mmCIF file of C-alpha atoms in Angstrom:
data_model
loop_
_atom_site.group_PDB
_atom_site.id
_atom_site.type_symbol
_atom_site.label_atom_id
_atom_site.label_comp_id
_atom_site.label_asym_id
_atom_site.label_seq_id
_atom_site.Cartn_x
_atom_site.Cartn_y
_atom_site.Cartn_z
ATOM 1 C CA MET A 8 -133.309 -52.522 224.959
ATOM 2 C CA ALA A 9 -134.868 -51.260 228.169
ATOM 3 C CA GLY A 10 -138.355 -49.692 227.535
ATOM 4 C CA THR A 11 -139.009 -51.730 224.404
ATOM 5 C CA ALA A 12 -139.796 -55.340 223.510
ATOM 6 C CA PRO A 13 -137.038 -56.295 221.136
ATOM 7 C CA THR A 14 -138.759 -59.343 219.552
ATOM 8 C CA MET A 15 -141.935 -57.357 218.784
ATOM 9 C CA THR A 16 -142.298 -54.924 215.844
ATOM 10 C CA ILE A 17 -142.231 -51.127 216.029
ATOM 11 C CA GLU A 18 -145.989 -51.108 215.581
ATOM 12 C CA GLU A 19 -146.564 -53.727 218.346
ATOM 13 C CA ASN A 20 -144.367 -51.776 220.779
ATOM 14 C CA LEU A 21 -146.267 -48.555 219.990
ATOM 15 C CA ALA A 22 -149.670 -50.327 220.298
ATOM 16 C CA MET A 23 -148.709 -51.577 223.816
ATOM 17 C CA ALA A 24 -147.457 -48.152 224.920
ATOM 18 C CA TYR A 25 -150.569 -46.541 223.525
ATOM 19 C CA SER A 26 -152.833 -48.914 225.465
ATOM 20 C CA ARG A 27 -151.134 -48.330 228.802
ATOM 21 C CA ASN A 28 -153.524 -46.740 231.282
ATOM 22 C CA LYS A 29 -156.505 -47.562 229.047
ATOM 23 C CA VAL A 30 -159.205 -50.218 229.450
ATOM 24 C CA ARG A 31 -158.113 -53.259 227.430
ATOM 25 C CA THR A 32 -160.497 -55.648 225.805
ATOM 26 C CA PHE A 33 -160.220 -58.371 223.124
ATOM 27 C CA ARG A 34 -160.122 -56.417 219.874
ATOM 28 C CA VAL A 35 -157.692 -55.641 217.105
ATOM 29 C CA GLY A 36 -154.726 -53.931 218.607
ATOM 30 C CA VAL A 37 -153.771 -51.841 215.651
ATOM 31 C CA THR A 38 -156.559 -50.259 213.624
ATOM 32 C CA LYS A 39 -156.036 -48.261 210.393
ATOM 33 C CA LYS A 40 -156.646 -45.006 212.358
ATOM 34 C CA ARG A 41 -154.070 -46.018 215.035
ATOM 35 C CA ARG A 42 -151.513 -47.018 212.310
ATOM 36 C CA GLU A 43 -151.950 -43.591 210.789
ATOM 37 C CA PHE A 44 -151.412 -42.018 214.181
ATOM 38 C CA PHE A 45 -148.245 -44.125 214.775
ATOM 39 C CA CYS A 46 -146.914 -43.079 211.322
ATOM 40 C CA HIS A 47 -147.602 -39.484 212.077
ATOM 41 C CA VAL A 48 -145.793 -39.447 215.466
ATOM 42 C CA LEU A 49 -142.960 -41.496 214.065
ATOM 43 C CA GLU A 50 -142.456 -38.939 211.296
ATOM 44 C CA SER A 51 -141.659 -36.310 213.992
ATOM 45 C CA LEU A 52 -138.501 -38.305 214.828
ATOM 46 C CA HIS A 53 -137.057 -37.840 211.325
ATOM 47 C CA LEU A 54 -135.606 -41.369 211.395
ATOM 48 C CA GLY A 55 -137.752 -43.066 208.687
ATOM 49 C CA LEU A 56 -139.292 -45.443 211.268
ATOM 50 C CA GLU A 57 -142.795 -44.613 209.942
ATOM 51 C CA ASN A 58 -141.716 -46.707 206.901
ATOM 52 C CA ARG A 59 -140.535 -49.630 209.057
ATOM 53 C CA LEU A 60 -143.607 -50.374 211.244
ATOM 54 C CA ASN A 61 -143.090 -54.123 210.837
ATOM 55 C CA ALA A 62 -139.389 -54.086 211.734
ATOM 56 C CA LYS A 63 -138.350 -55.918 214.909
ATOM 57 C CA VAL A 64 -137.257 -53.278 217.531
ATOM 58 C CA GLY A 65 -134.280 -55.466 218.386
ATOM 59 C CA LEU A 66 -132.847 -54.723 214.868
ATOM 60 C CA LEU A 67 -132.980 -50.967 215.416
ATOM 61 C CA SER A 68 -129.910 -48.987 216.301
ATOM 62 C CA GLY A 69 -129.455 -47.740 219.830
ATOM 63 C CA GLY A 70 -130.478 -44.205 218.884
ATOM 64 C CA GLU A 71 -133.606 -45.409 217.079
ATOM 65 C CA ARG A 72 -134.649 -47.525 220.067
ATOM 66 C CA GLN A 73 -134.059 -44.642 222.408
ATOM 67 C CA ALA A 74 -136.069 -42.244 220.245
ATOM 68 C CA LEU A 75 -138.854 -44.819 220.081
ATOM 69 C CA SER A 76 -138.829 -45.287 223.871
ATOM 70 C CA LEU A 77 -138.933 -41.495 224.444
ATOM 71 C CA LEU A 78 -141.920 -41.254 222.061
ATOM 72 C CA MET A 79 -143.672 -44.216 223.746
ATOM 73 C CA ALA A 80 -143.227 -42.640 227.165
ATOM 74 C CA THR A 81 -145.256 -39.592 226.173
ATOM 75 C CA PHE A 82 -148.329 -41.652 225.005
ATOM 76 C CA THR A 83 -149.778 -41.821 228.522
ATOM 77 C CA GLU A 84 -149.395 -38.075 229.102
ATOM 78 C CA PRO A 85 -147.284 -38.493 232.210
ATOM 79 C CA SER A 86 -147.135 -35.910 234.960
ATOM 80 C CA ILE A 87 -143.371 -36.213 235.039
ATOM 81 C CA LEU A 88 -140.901 -37.696 232.574
ATOM 82 C CA LEU A 89 -137.869 -39.419 234.163
ATOM 83 C CA LEU A 90 -134.786 -39.655 231.909
ATOM 84 C CA ASP A 91 -131.861 -41.598 233.408
ATOM 85 C CA GLU A 92 -128.682 -41.300 231.230
ATOM 86 C CA HIS A 93 -130.895 -41.607 228.152
ATOM 87 C CA THR A 94 -128.058 -40.711 225.797
ATOM 88 C CA ALA A 95 -125.184 -42.356 227.595
ATOM 89 C CA ALA A 96 -124.805 -45.433 225.433
ATOM 90 C CA LEU A 97 -125.162 -43.558 222.139
ATOM 91 C CA ASP A 98 -122.584 -42.288 219.707
ATOM 92 C CA PRO A 99 -122.187 -38.505 219.691
ATOM 93 C CA SER A 100 -124.347 -37.858 216.620
ATOM 94 C CA ARG A 101 -127.193 -40.033 217.893
ATOM 95 C CA ALA A 102 -126.849 -38.561 221.408
ATOM 96 C CA GLU A 103 -127.206 -35.106 219.812
ATOM 97 C CA LEU A 104 -130.301 -36.242 217.901
ATOM 98 C CA ILE A 105 -131.975 -37.691 221.019
ATOM 99 C CA THR A 106 -131.120 -34.528 222.963
ATOM 100 C CA GLN A 107 -132.793 -32.428 220.298
ATOM 101 C CA LEU A 108 -135.850 -34.744 220.204
ATOM 102 C CA THR A 109 -135.981 -34.624 224.020
ATOM 103 C CA LYS A 110 -136.102 -30.816 223.840
ATOM 104 C CA GLU A 111 -138.849 -30.900 221.232
ATOM 105 C CA ILE A 112 -141.008 -33.511 222.951
ATOM 106 C CA VAL A 113 -140.677 -31.934 226.392
ATOM 107 C CA ALA A 114 -141.648 -28.505 224.993
ATOM 108 C CA GLU A 115 -144.515 -29.840 222.803
ATOM 109 C CA HIS A 116 -146.046 -31.849 225.682
ATOM 110 C CA ARG A 117 -145.021 -29.259 228.334
ATOM 111 C CA LEU A 118 -143.597 -32.044 230.463
ATOM 112 C CA THR A 119 -141.967 -31.613 233.855
ATOM 113 C CA THR A 120 -138.774 -33.644 233.313
ATOM 114 C CA LEU A 121 -136.081 -34.967 235.632
ATOM 115 C CA MET A 122 -133.008 -35.814 233.637
ATOM 116 C CA VAL A 123 -130.022 -37.636 235.253
ATOM 117 C CA THR A 124 -126.849 -37.098 233.227
ATOM 118 C CA HIS A 125 -123.095 -36.998 233.626
ATOM 119 C CA ASN A 126 -122.757 -34.970 230.422
ATOM 120 C CA MET A 127 -122.213 -31.400 231.695
ATOM 121 C CA GLN A 128 -122.862 -29.814 228.310
ATOM 122 C CA GLN A 129 -126.228 -31.565 228.094
ATOM 123 C CA ALA A 130 -127.061 -30.469 231.645
ATOM 124 C CA LEU A 131 -126.270 -26.849 230.666
ATOM 125 C CA ASP A 132 -128.277 -27.028 227.420
ATOM 126 C CA LEU A 133 -131.395 -28.602 228.694
ATOM 127 C CA GLY A 134 -133.830 -27.530 231.250
ATOM 128 C CA ASN A 135 -134.376 -24.566 233.487
ATOM 129 C CA ARG A 136 -132.641 -25.772 236.614
ATOM 130 C CA LEU A 137 -129.439 -27.604 237.333
ATOM 131 C CA ILE A 138 -128.789 -29.634 240.464
ATOM 132 C CA MET A 139 -125.292 -31.082 240.852
ATOM 133 C CA MET A 140 -124.772 -33.969 243.270
ATOM 134 C CA ASP A 141 -121.647 -35.599 244.754
ATOM 135 C CA LYS A 142 -121.759 -38.813 246.726
ATOM 136 C CA GLY A 143 -125.580 -38.618 247.001
ATOM 137 C CA ARG A 144 -125.623 -35.019 248.307
ATOM 138 C CA ILE A 145 -126.871 -31.906 246.524
ATOM 139 C CA ILE A 146 -123.897 -29.640 246.201
ATOM 140 C CA LEU A 147 -125.160 -27.050 243.760
ATOM 141 C CA ASP A 148 -128.633 -25.910 242.859
ATOM 142 C CA VAL A 149 -128.781 -23.302 240.116
ATOM 143 C CA GLY A 150 -131.880 -21.557 238.731
ATOM 144 C CA GLU A 151 -132.624 -20.660 235.156
ATOM 145 C CA LYS A 152 -131.061 -17.202 235.092
ATOM 146 C CA GLU A 153 -127.773 -18.221 236.677
ATOM 147 C CA LYS A 154 -127.666 -21.424 234.702
ATOM 148 C CA ALA A 155 -127.888 -19.530 231.423
ATOM 149 C CA SER A 156 -124.451 -17.918 232.092
ATOM 150 C CA LEU A 157 -122.714 -21.112 233.300
ATOM 151 C CA THR A 158 -120.019 -22.887 231.410
ATOM 152 C CA ILE A 159 -118.461 -26.292 231.861
ATOM 153 C CA GLU A 160 -115.305 -24.781 233.174
ATOM 154 C CA ARG A 161 -117.301 -22.830 235.725
ATOM 155 C CA LEU A 162 -119.102 -25.928 236.814
ATOM 156 C CA LEU A 163 -115.834 -27.756 237.304
ATOM 157 C CA VAL A 164 -114.592 -24.844 239.467
ATOM 158 C CA GLU A 165 -117.802 -24.903 241.468
ATOM 159 C CA PHE A 166 -117.519 -28.612 241.946
ATOM 160 C CA GLN A 167 -113.913 -28.379 243.152
ATOM 161 C CA GLN A 168 -114.743 -25.537 245.613
ATOM 162 C CA ILE A 169 -117.802 -27.180 247.103
ATOM 163 C CA SER A 170 -116.709 -30.859 247.108
ATOM 164 C CA GLY A 171 -113.057 -30.378 247.596
ATOM 165 C CA ASN A 172 -112.426 -32.870 244.771
ATOM 166 C CA LYS A 173 -110.691 -31.752 241.644
ATOM 167 C CA MET A 174 -111.927 -32.824 238.110
ATOM 168 C CA THR A 175 -109.876 -31.823 235.102
ATOM 169 C CA ASN A 176 -112.797 -32.005 232.762
ATOM 170 C CA ASP A 177 -116.192 -33.380 232.334
ATOM 171 C CA ARG A 178 -114.864 -36.630 230.746
ATOM 172 C CA ALA A 179 -114.098 -37.842 234.310
ATOM 173 C CA LEU A 180 -117.806 -38.017 234.811
ATOM 174 C CA LEU A 181 -118.353 -40.183 231.823
ATOM 175 C CA SER A 182 -115.843 -42.840 232.747
#
């Protein structure tokens, strides 16, 4: 539920996010023009939320809430987007959807993004740099060219060689 107000509607959540960093006065929060904009941006999620503007956010699935939060975070045109385990609590198909939406939104808005994840495949698939940490220390910093040729197995070997700890697979990171 973090990042959204569960007792408010999708439209109300979007209106609040849209108004961040703007001068606020006493006026109608959602105009016809703004509602059309909300429908347009929600369509890009391919979740049908544009047809459910009056639904309470608390009734949405975890994936739908996460997609909505991701969209809302871009309304203020941030200098940097921070994503902390933004797919961790989702089932695999929703996590894949949110990962794809993340790729699209980051590319479309050309956002510098810092993503924290324990999912090694996601770390390999997204972004142009990979930094691996162990016990609060950076133990591996890989640029775009080297990252493109990395595999999970290679990352596990690197982790073991550098940290001295052995992981049998990336599932250990998720538990």
